[in-house]
Tab-separated table of C-alpha atoms and ligand atoms in Angstrom:
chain	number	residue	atom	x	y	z
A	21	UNK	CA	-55.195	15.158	-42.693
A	22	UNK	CA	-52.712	17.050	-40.934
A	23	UNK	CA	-48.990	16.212	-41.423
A	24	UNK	CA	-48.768	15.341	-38.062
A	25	UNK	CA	-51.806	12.544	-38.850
A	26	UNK	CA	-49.870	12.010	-41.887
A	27	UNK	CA	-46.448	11.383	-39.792
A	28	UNK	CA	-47.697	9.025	-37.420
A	29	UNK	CA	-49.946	7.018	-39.961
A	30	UNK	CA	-46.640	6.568	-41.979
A	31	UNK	CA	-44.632	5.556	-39.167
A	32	UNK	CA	-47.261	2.895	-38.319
A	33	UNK	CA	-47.554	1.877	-41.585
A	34	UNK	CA	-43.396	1.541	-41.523
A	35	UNK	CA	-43.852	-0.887	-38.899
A	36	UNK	CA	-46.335	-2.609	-39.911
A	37	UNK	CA	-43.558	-3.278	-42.862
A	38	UNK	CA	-40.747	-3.930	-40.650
A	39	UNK	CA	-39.832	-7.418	-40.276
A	40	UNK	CA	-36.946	-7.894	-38.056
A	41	UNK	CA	-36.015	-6.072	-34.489
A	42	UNK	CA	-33.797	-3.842	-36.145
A	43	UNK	CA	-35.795	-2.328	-38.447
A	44	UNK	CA	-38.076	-1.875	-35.733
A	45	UNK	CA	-34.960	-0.330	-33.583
A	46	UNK	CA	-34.118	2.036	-36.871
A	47	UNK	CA	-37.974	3.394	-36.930
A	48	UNK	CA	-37.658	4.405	-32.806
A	49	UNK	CA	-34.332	6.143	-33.477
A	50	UNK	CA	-35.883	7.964	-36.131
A	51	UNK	CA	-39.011	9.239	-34.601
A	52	UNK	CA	-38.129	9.000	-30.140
A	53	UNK	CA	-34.378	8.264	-30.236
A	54	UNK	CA	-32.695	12.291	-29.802
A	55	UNK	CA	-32.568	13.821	-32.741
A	56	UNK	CA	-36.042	11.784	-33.988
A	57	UNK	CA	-38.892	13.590	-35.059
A	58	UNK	CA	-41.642	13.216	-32.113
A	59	UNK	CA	-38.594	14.424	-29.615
A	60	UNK	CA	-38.332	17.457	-31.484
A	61	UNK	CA	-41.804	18.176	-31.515
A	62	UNK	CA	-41.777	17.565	-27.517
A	63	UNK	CA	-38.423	20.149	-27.199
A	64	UNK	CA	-40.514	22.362	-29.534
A	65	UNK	CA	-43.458	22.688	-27.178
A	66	UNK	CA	-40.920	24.807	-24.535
A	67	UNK	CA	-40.500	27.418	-26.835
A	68	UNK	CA	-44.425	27.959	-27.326
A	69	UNK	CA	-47.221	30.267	-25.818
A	70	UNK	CA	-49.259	28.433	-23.104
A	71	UNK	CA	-52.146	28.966	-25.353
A	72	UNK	CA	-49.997	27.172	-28.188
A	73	UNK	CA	-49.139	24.563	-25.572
A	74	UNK	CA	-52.376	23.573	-24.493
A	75	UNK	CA	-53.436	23.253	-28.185
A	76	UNK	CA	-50.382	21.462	-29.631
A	77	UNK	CA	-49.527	19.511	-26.337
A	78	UNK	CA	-51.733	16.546	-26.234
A	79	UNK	CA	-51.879	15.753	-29.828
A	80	UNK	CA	-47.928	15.603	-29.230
A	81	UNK	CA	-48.112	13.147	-26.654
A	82	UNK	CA	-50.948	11.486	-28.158
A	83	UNK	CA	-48.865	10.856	-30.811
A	84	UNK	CA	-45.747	9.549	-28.871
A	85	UNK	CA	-48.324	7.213	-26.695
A	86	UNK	CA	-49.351	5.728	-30.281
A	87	UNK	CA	-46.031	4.903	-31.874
A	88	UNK	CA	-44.321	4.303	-28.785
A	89	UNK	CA	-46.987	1.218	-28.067
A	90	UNK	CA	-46.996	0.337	-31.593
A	91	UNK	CA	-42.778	0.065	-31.284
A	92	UNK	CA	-42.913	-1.813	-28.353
A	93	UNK	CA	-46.089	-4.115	-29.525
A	94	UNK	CA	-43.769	-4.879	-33.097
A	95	UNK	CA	-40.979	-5.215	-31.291
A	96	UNK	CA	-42.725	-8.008	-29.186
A	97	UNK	CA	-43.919	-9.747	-31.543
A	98	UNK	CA	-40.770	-10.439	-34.244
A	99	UNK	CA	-39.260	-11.389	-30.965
A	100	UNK	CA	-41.860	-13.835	-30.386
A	101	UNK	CA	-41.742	-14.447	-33.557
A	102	UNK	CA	-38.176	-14.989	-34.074
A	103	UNK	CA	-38.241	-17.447	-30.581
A	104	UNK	CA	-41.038	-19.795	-32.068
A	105	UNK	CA	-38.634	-20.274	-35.562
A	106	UNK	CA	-35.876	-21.328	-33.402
A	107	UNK	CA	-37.277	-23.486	-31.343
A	108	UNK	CA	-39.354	-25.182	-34.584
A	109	UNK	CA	-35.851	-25.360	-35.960
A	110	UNK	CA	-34.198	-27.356	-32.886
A	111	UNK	CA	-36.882	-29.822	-32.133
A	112	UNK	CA	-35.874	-33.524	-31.838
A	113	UNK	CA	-39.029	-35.940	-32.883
A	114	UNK	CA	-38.254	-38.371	-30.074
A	115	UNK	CA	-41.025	-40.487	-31.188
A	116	UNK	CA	-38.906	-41.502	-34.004
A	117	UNK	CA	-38.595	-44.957	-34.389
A	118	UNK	CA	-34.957	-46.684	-34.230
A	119	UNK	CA	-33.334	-47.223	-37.702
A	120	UNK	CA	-34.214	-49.845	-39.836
A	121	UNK	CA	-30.552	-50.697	-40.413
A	122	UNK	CA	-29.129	-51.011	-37.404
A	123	UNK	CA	-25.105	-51.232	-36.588
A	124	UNK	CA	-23.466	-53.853	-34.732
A	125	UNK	CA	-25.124	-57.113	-32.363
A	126	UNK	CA	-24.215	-58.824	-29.715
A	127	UNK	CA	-22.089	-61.651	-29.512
A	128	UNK	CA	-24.049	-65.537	-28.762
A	129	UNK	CA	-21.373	-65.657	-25.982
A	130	UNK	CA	-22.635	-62.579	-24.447
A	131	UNK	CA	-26.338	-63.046	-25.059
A	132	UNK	CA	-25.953	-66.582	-23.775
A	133	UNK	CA	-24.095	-65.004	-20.531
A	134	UNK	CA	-26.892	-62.571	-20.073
A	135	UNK	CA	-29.860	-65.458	-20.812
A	136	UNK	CA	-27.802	-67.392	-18.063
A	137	UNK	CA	-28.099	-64.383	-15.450
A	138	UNK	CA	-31.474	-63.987	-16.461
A	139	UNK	CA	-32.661	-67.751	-15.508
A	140	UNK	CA	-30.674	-67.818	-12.315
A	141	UNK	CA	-31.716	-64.176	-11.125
A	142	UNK	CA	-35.347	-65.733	-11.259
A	143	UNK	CA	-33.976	-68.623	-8.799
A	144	UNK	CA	-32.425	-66.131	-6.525
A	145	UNK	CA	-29.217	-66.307	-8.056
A	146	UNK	CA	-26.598	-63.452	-8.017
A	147	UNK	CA	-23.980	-62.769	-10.544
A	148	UNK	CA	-20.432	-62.993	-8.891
A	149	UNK	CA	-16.868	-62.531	-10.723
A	150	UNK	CA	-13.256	-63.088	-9.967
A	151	UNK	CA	-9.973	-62.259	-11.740
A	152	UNK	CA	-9.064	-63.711	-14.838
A	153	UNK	CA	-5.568	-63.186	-13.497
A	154	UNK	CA	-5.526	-65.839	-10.640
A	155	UNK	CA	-3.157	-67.480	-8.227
A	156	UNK	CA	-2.573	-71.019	-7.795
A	157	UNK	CA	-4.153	-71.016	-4.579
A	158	UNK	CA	-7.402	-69.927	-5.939
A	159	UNK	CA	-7.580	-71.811	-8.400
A	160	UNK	CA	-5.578	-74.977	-7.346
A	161	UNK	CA	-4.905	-75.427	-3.592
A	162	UNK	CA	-8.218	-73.870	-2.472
A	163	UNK	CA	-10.260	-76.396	-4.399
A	164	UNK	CA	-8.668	-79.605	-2.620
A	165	UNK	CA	-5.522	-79.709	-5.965
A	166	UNK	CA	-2.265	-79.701	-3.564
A	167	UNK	CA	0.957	-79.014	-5.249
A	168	UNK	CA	1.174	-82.960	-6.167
A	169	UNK	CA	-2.331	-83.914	-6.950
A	170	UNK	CA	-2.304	-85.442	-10.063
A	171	UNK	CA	-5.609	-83.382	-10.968
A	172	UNK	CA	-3.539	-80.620	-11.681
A	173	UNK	CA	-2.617	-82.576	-14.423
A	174	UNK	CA	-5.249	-82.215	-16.538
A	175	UNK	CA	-5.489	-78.784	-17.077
A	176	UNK	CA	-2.860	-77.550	-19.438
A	177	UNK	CA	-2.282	-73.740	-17.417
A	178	UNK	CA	-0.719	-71.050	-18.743
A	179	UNK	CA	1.558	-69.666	-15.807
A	180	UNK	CA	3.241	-66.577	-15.476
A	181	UNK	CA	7.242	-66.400	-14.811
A	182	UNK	CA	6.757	-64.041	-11.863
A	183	UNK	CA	5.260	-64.817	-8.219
A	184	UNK	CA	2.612	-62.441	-6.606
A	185	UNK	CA	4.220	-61.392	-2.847
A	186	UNK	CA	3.024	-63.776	-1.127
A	187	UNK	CA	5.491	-66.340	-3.044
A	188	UNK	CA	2.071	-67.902	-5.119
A	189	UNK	CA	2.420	-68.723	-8.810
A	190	UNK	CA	0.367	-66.892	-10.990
A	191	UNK	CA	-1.512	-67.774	-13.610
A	192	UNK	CA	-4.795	-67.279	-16.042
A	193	UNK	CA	-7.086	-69.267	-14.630
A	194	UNK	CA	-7.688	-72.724	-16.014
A	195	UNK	CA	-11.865	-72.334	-14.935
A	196	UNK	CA	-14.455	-70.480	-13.156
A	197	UNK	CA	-14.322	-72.833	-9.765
A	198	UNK	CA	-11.773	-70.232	-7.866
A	199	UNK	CA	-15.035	-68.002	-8.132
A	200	UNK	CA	-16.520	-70.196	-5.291
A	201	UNK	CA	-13.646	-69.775	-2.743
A	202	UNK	CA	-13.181	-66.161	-3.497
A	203	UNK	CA	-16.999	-65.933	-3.115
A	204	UNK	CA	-17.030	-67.762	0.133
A	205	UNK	CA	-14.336	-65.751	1.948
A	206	UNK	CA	-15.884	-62.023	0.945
A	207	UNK	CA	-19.676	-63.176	1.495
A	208	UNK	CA	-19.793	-65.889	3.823
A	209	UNK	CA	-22.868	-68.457	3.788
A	210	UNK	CA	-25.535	-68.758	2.488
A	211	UNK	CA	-24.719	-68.284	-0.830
A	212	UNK	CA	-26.662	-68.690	-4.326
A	213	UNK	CA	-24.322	-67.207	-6.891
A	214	UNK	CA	-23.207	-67.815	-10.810
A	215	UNK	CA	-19.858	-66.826	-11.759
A	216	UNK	CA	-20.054	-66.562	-15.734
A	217	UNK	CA	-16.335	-65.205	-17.120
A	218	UNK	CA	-13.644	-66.188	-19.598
A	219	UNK	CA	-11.124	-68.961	-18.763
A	220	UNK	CA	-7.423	-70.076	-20.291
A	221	UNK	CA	-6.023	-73.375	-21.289
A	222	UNK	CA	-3.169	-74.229	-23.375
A	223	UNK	CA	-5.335	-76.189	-26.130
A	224	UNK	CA	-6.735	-75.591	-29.900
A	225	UNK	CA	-8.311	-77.281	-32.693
A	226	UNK	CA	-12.333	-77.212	-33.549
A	227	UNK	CA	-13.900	-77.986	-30.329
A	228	UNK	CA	-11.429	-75.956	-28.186
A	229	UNK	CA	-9.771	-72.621	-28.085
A	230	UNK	CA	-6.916	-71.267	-25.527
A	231	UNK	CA	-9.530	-68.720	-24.221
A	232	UNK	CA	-13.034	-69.926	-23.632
A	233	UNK	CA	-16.234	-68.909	-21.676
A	234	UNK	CA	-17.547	-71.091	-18.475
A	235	UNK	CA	-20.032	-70.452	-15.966
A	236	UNK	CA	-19.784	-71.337	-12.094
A	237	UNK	CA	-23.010	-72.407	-10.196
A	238	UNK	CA	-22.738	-72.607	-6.477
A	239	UNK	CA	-25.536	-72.993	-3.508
A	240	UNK	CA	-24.279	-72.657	0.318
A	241	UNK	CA	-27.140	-72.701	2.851
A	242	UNK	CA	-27.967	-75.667	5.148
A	243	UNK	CA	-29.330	-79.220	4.476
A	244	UNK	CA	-28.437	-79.426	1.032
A	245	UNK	CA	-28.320	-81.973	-0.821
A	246	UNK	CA	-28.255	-83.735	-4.651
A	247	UNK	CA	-31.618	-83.187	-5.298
A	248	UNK	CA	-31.158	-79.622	-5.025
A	249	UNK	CA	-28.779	-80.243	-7.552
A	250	UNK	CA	-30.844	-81.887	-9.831
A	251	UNK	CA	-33.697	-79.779	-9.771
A	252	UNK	CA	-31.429	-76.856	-10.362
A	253	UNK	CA	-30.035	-77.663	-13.335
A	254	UNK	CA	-33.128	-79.370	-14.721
A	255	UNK	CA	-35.225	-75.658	-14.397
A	256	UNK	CA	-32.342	-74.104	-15.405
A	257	UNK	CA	-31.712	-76.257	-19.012
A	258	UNK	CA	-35.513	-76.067	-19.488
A	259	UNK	CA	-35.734	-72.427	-19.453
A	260	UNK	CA	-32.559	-72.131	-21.823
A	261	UNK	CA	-33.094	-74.309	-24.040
A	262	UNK	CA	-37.014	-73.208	-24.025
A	263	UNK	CA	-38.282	-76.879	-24.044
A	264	UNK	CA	-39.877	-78.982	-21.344
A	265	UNK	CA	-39.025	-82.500	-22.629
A	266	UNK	CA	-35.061	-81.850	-21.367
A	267	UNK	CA	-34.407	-84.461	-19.762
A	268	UNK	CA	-31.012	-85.165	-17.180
A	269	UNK	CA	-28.873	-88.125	-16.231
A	270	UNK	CA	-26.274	-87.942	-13.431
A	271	UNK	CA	-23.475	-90.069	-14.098
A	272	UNK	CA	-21.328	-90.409	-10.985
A	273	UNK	CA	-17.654	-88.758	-12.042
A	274	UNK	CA	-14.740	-87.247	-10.013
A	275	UNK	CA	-13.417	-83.979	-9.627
A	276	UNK	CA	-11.162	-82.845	-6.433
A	277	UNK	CA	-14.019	-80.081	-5.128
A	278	UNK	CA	-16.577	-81.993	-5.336
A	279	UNK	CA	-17.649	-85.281	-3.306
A	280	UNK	CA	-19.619	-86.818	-4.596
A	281	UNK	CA	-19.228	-85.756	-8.169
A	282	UNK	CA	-21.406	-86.190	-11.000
A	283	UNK	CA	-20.858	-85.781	-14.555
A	284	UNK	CA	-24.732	-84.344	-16.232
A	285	UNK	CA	-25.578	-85.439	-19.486
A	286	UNK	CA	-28.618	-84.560	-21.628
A	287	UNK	CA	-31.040	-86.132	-23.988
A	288	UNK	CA	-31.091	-85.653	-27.432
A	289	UNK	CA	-33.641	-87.157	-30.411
A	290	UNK	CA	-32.446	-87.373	-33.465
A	291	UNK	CA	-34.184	-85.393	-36.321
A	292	UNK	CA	-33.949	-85.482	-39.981
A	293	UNK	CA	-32.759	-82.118	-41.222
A	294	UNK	CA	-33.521	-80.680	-44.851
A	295	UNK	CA	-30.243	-82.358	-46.092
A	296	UNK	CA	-31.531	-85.645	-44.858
A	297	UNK	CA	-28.937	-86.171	-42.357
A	298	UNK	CA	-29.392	-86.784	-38.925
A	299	UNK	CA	-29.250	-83.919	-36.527
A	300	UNK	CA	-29.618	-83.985	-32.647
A	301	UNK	CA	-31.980	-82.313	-30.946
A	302	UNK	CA	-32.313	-81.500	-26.991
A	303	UNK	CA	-35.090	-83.210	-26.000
A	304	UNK	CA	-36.114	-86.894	-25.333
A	305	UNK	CA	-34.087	-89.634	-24.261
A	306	UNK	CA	-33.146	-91.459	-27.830
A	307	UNK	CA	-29.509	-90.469	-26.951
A	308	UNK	CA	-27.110	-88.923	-24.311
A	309	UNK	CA	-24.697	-85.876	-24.478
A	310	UNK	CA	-22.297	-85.082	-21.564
A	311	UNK	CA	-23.036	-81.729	-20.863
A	312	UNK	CA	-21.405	-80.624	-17.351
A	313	UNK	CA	-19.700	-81.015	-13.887
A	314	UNK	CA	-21.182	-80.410	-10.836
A	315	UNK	CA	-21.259	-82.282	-7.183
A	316	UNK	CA	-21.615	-81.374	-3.674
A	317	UNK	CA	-19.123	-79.506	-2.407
A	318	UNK	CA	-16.251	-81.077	-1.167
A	319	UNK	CA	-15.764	-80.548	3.252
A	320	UNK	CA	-12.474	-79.386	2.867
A	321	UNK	CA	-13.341	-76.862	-0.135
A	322	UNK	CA	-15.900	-75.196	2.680
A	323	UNK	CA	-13.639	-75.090	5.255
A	324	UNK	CA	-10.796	-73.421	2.890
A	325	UNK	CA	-14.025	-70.867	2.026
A	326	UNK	CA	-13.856	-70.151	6.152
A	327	UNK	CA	-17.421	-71.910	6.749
A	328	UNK	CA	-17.096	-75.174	8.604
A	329	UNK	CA	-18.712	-77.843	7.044
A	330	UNK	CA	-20.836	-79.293	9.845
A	331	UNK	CA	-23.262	-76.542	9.499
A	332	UNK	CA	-22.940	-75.613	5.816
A	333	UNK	CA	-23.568	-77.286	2.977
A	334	UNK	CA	-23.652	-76.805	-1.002
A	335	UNK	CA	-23.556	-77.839	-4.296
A	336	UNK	CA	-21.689	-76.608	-7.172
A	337	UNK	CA	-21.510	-76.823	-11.005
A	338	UNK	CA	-19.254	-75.773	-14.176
A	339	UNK	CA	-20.427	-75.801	-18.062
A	340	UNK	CA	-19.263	-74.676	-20.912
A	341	UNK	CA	-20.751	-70.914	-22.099
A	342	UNK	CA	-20.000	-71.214	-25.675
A	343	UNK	CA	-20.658	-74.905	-25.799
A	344	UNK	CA	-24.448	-73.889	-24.231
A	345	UNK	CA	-24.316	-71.275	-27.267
A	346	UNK	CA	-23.507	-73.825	-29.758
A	347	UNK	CA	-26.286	-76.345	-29.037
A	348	UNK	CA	-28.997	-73.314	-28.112
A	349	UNK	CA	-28.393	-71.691	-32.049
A	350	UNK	CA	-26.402	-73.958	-34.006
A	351	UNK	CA	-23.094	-73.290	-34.620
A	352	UNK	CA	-20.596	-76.040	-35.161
A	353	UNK	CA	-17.049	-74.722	-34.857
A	354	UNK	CA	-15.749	-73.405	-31.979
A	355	UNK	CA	-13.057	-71.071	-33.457
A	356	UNK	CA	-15.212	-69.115	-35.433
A	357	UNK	CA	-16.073	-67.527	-31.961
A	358	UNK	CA	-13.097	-65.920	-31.776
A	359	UNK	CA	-12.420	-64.673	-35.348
A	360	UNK	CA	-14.386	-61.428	-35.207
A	361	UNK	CA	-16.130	-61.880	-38.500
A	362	UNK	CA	-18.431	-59.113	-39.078
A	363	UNK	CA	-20.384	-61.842	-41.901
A	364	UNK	CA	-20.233	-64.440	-39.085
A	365	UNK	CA	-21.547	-61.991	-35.935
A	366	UNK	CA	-23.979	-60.433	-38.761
A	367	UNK	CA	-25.735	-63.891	-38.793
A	368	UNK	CA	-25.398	-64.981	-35.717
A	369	UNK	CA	-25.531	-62.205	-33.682
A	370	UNK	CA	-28.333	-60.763	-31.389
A	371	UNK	CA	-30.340	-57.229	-31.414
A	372	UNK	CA	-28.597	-55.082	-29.229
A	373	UNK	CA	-32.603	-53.693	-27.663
A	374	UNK	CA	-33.709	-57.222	-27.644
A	375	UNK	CA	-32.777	-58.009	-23.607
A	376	UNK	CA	-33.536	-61.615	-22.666
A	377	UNK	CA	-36.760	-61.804	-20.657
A	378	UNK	CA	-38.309	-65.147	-19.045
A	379	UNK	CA	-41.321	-64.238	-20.257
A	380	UNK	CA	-40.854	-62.618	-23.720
A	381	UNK	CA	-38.249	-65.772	-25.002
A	382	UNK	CA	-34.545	-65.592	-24.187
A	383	UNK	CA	-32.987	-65.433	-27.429
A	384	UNK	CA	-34.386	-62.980	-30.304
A	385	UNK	CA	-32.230	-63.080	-33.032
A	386	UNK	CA	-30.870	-59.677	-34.707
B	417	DAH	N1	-14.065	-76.682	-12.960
B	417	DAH	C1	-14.412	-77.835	-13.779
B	417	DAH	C2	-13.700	-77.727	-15.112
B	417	DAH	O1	-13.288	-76.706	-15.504
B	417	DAH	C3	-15.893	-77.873	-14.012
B	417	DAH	C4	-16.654	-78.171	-12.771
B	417	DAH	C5	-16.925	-79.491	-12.392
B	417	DAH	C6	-17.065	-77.159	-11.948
B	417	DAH	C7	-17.625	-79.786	-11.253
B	417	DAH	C8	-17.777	-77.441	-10.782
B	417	DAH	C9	-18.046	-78.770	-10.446
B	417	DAH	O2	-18.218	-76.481	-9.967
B	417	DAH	O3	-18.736	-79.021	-9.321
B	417	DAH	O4	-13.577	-78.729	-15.770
């Protein structure tokens, strides 16, 4: 072997060794970079004979082809190389399943809240909202309460010391009812809406807190009347409380937006629990609970939504969100709602990927 042969098998050999780009980059400085070995045999071939030339010559370049392809093949391939251990290093398994432990749940109020929109969506219902903020027009005047009607009364309001500009009191609003007037004025008729949202009232011990949850039910079209009503709620109360045996009885009642009125209560059966006591159960007709308010809506509760009564009719309804939660999964005080209890939410809370479905069961459990 020649040392020319004996050169160039090294240098392959080198890279054959070399295991990063640099090393590669060090070997082509050494033999093609300017002062590198196969340069200086190419400068060397100026100073020769042609007869030396045409000898020497194309071993030369046959040299420089063969380590100059077996640079740039190395070269390639730690790159390559290099590219492949990155990416292996960055990849995300996104067919990971979710923890087993996971953080946090949602609260009964706002699982019940979305179970609610859920039902009603499937009856054409939209969601609707107002503010919590309200003036007494809204949620007074508007629904046939006048400055002196006794009605006002019987909610115990928390109002603010301060007037909006128009000269109106303001207040937090006593229930979800202003919903329907502030529904009626942006949308017009016909209207199938729920307005589910917090409410205020100056009032506290087990069965009531100064901030609760309601939800507002109201229909606008033509030609409607109570049995609308009735079969409304009874679908609805069916699909919440998942049972078919729910049965309804429509006391008649009073409330100012509403005429006529009727107070909805529900039957319960009475079950022995494992502690032997008595516990109600929805279901059956063995006893009665009062559950909500509702009616048709009162003429002059249309015409302050800007429809006139002659062509539009509607019915309405109001029920208690957390009272719904209470019966649905069981709790029995009220206040315990509000506490933000991790211990209390950990129980009673709901799996944040577990989305209320009609089909799948509207309350999965955490
Ligand atoms: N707003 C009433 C309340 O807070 C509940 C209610 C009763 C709402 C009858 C209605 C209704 O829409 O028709 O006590």
């Amino acid at each position: 072997m020649t040392d020319l042969d004996q050169q160039q098998a090294d240098t392959l050999a080198a890279l054959a060794a070399a295991t990063t780009p640099d090393a590669v980059e060090a070997i082509r400085v050494g033999a093609l970079g300017k002062a590198g070995w196969i340069s200086a045999l190419l400068k060397a071939l100026g100073g020769m004979t042609p007869e030396q030339r045409s000898a020497e010559g194309p071993r030369i370049h046959a040299v420089r082809e063969a380590v100059g392809g077996a640079i740039t093949a190395r070269k390639a391939a730690l790159e390559s190389a290099e590219l492949e251990a990155r990416l292996a290093a960055g990849r995300i398994d996104l067919s990971l399943p979710a923890p087993t432990t996971p953080r946090g749940s949602i609260h009964p109020v706002s699982q019940v809240m979305d179970e609610l929109a859920e039902i009603f969506a499937d009856m054409g219902f939209a969601v609707s909202t107002g503010p919590e903020i309200e003036d007494d027009w809204h949620n007074f005047t508007a629904l046939n309460m006048p400055e002196t009607h006794p009605a006002r009364a019987m909610h115990d309001t928390f109002y603010f010391p301060d007037e909006d500009e128009a000269g109106r009191k303001m207040l937090l609003r006593t229930h979800t009812s202003p919903v329907q007037i502030r529904t009626m004025l942006a949308e017009g008729a016909p209207l199938r809406i729920i307005a589910p949202g917090r409410v205020y009232r100056s009032d506290s011990d087990a069965t009531h807190t100064p901030m609760f949850h309601q939800v507002e039910g109201l229909v606008i079209d033509r030609g409607i009347h109570l049995g609308h009503l009735k079969w409304t709620l009874e679908t609805f109360l069916k699909a919440f409380f998942e049972r078919d045996d729910i049965v309804l009885r429509l006391r008649p009642s009073y409330f100012p937006f509403t005429e006529p009125s009727v107070e909805v209560d529900v039957g319960y059966t009475l079950v022995n629990g494992q502690d032997g006591k008595a516990r109600r159960v929805l279901g059956g007709t063995e006893g009665w609970m009062e559950l909500l308010g509702s009616g048709m809506v009162n003429r002059r509760v249309i015409e302050m939504g800007g429809l006139d009564p002659d062509e539009w009719q509607g019915f309405a309804f109001g029920v208690g969100v957390d009272r719904l939660a209470m019966l649905k999964y069981g709790m029995d005080d009220l206040r315990a709602f509000f506490d933000g209890d991790a211990r209390w939410l950990g129980h009673y809370g709901f799996g944040a990927l577990d989305v209320p479905t009609l089909s799948g069961g509207t309350g999965v459990r955490a």
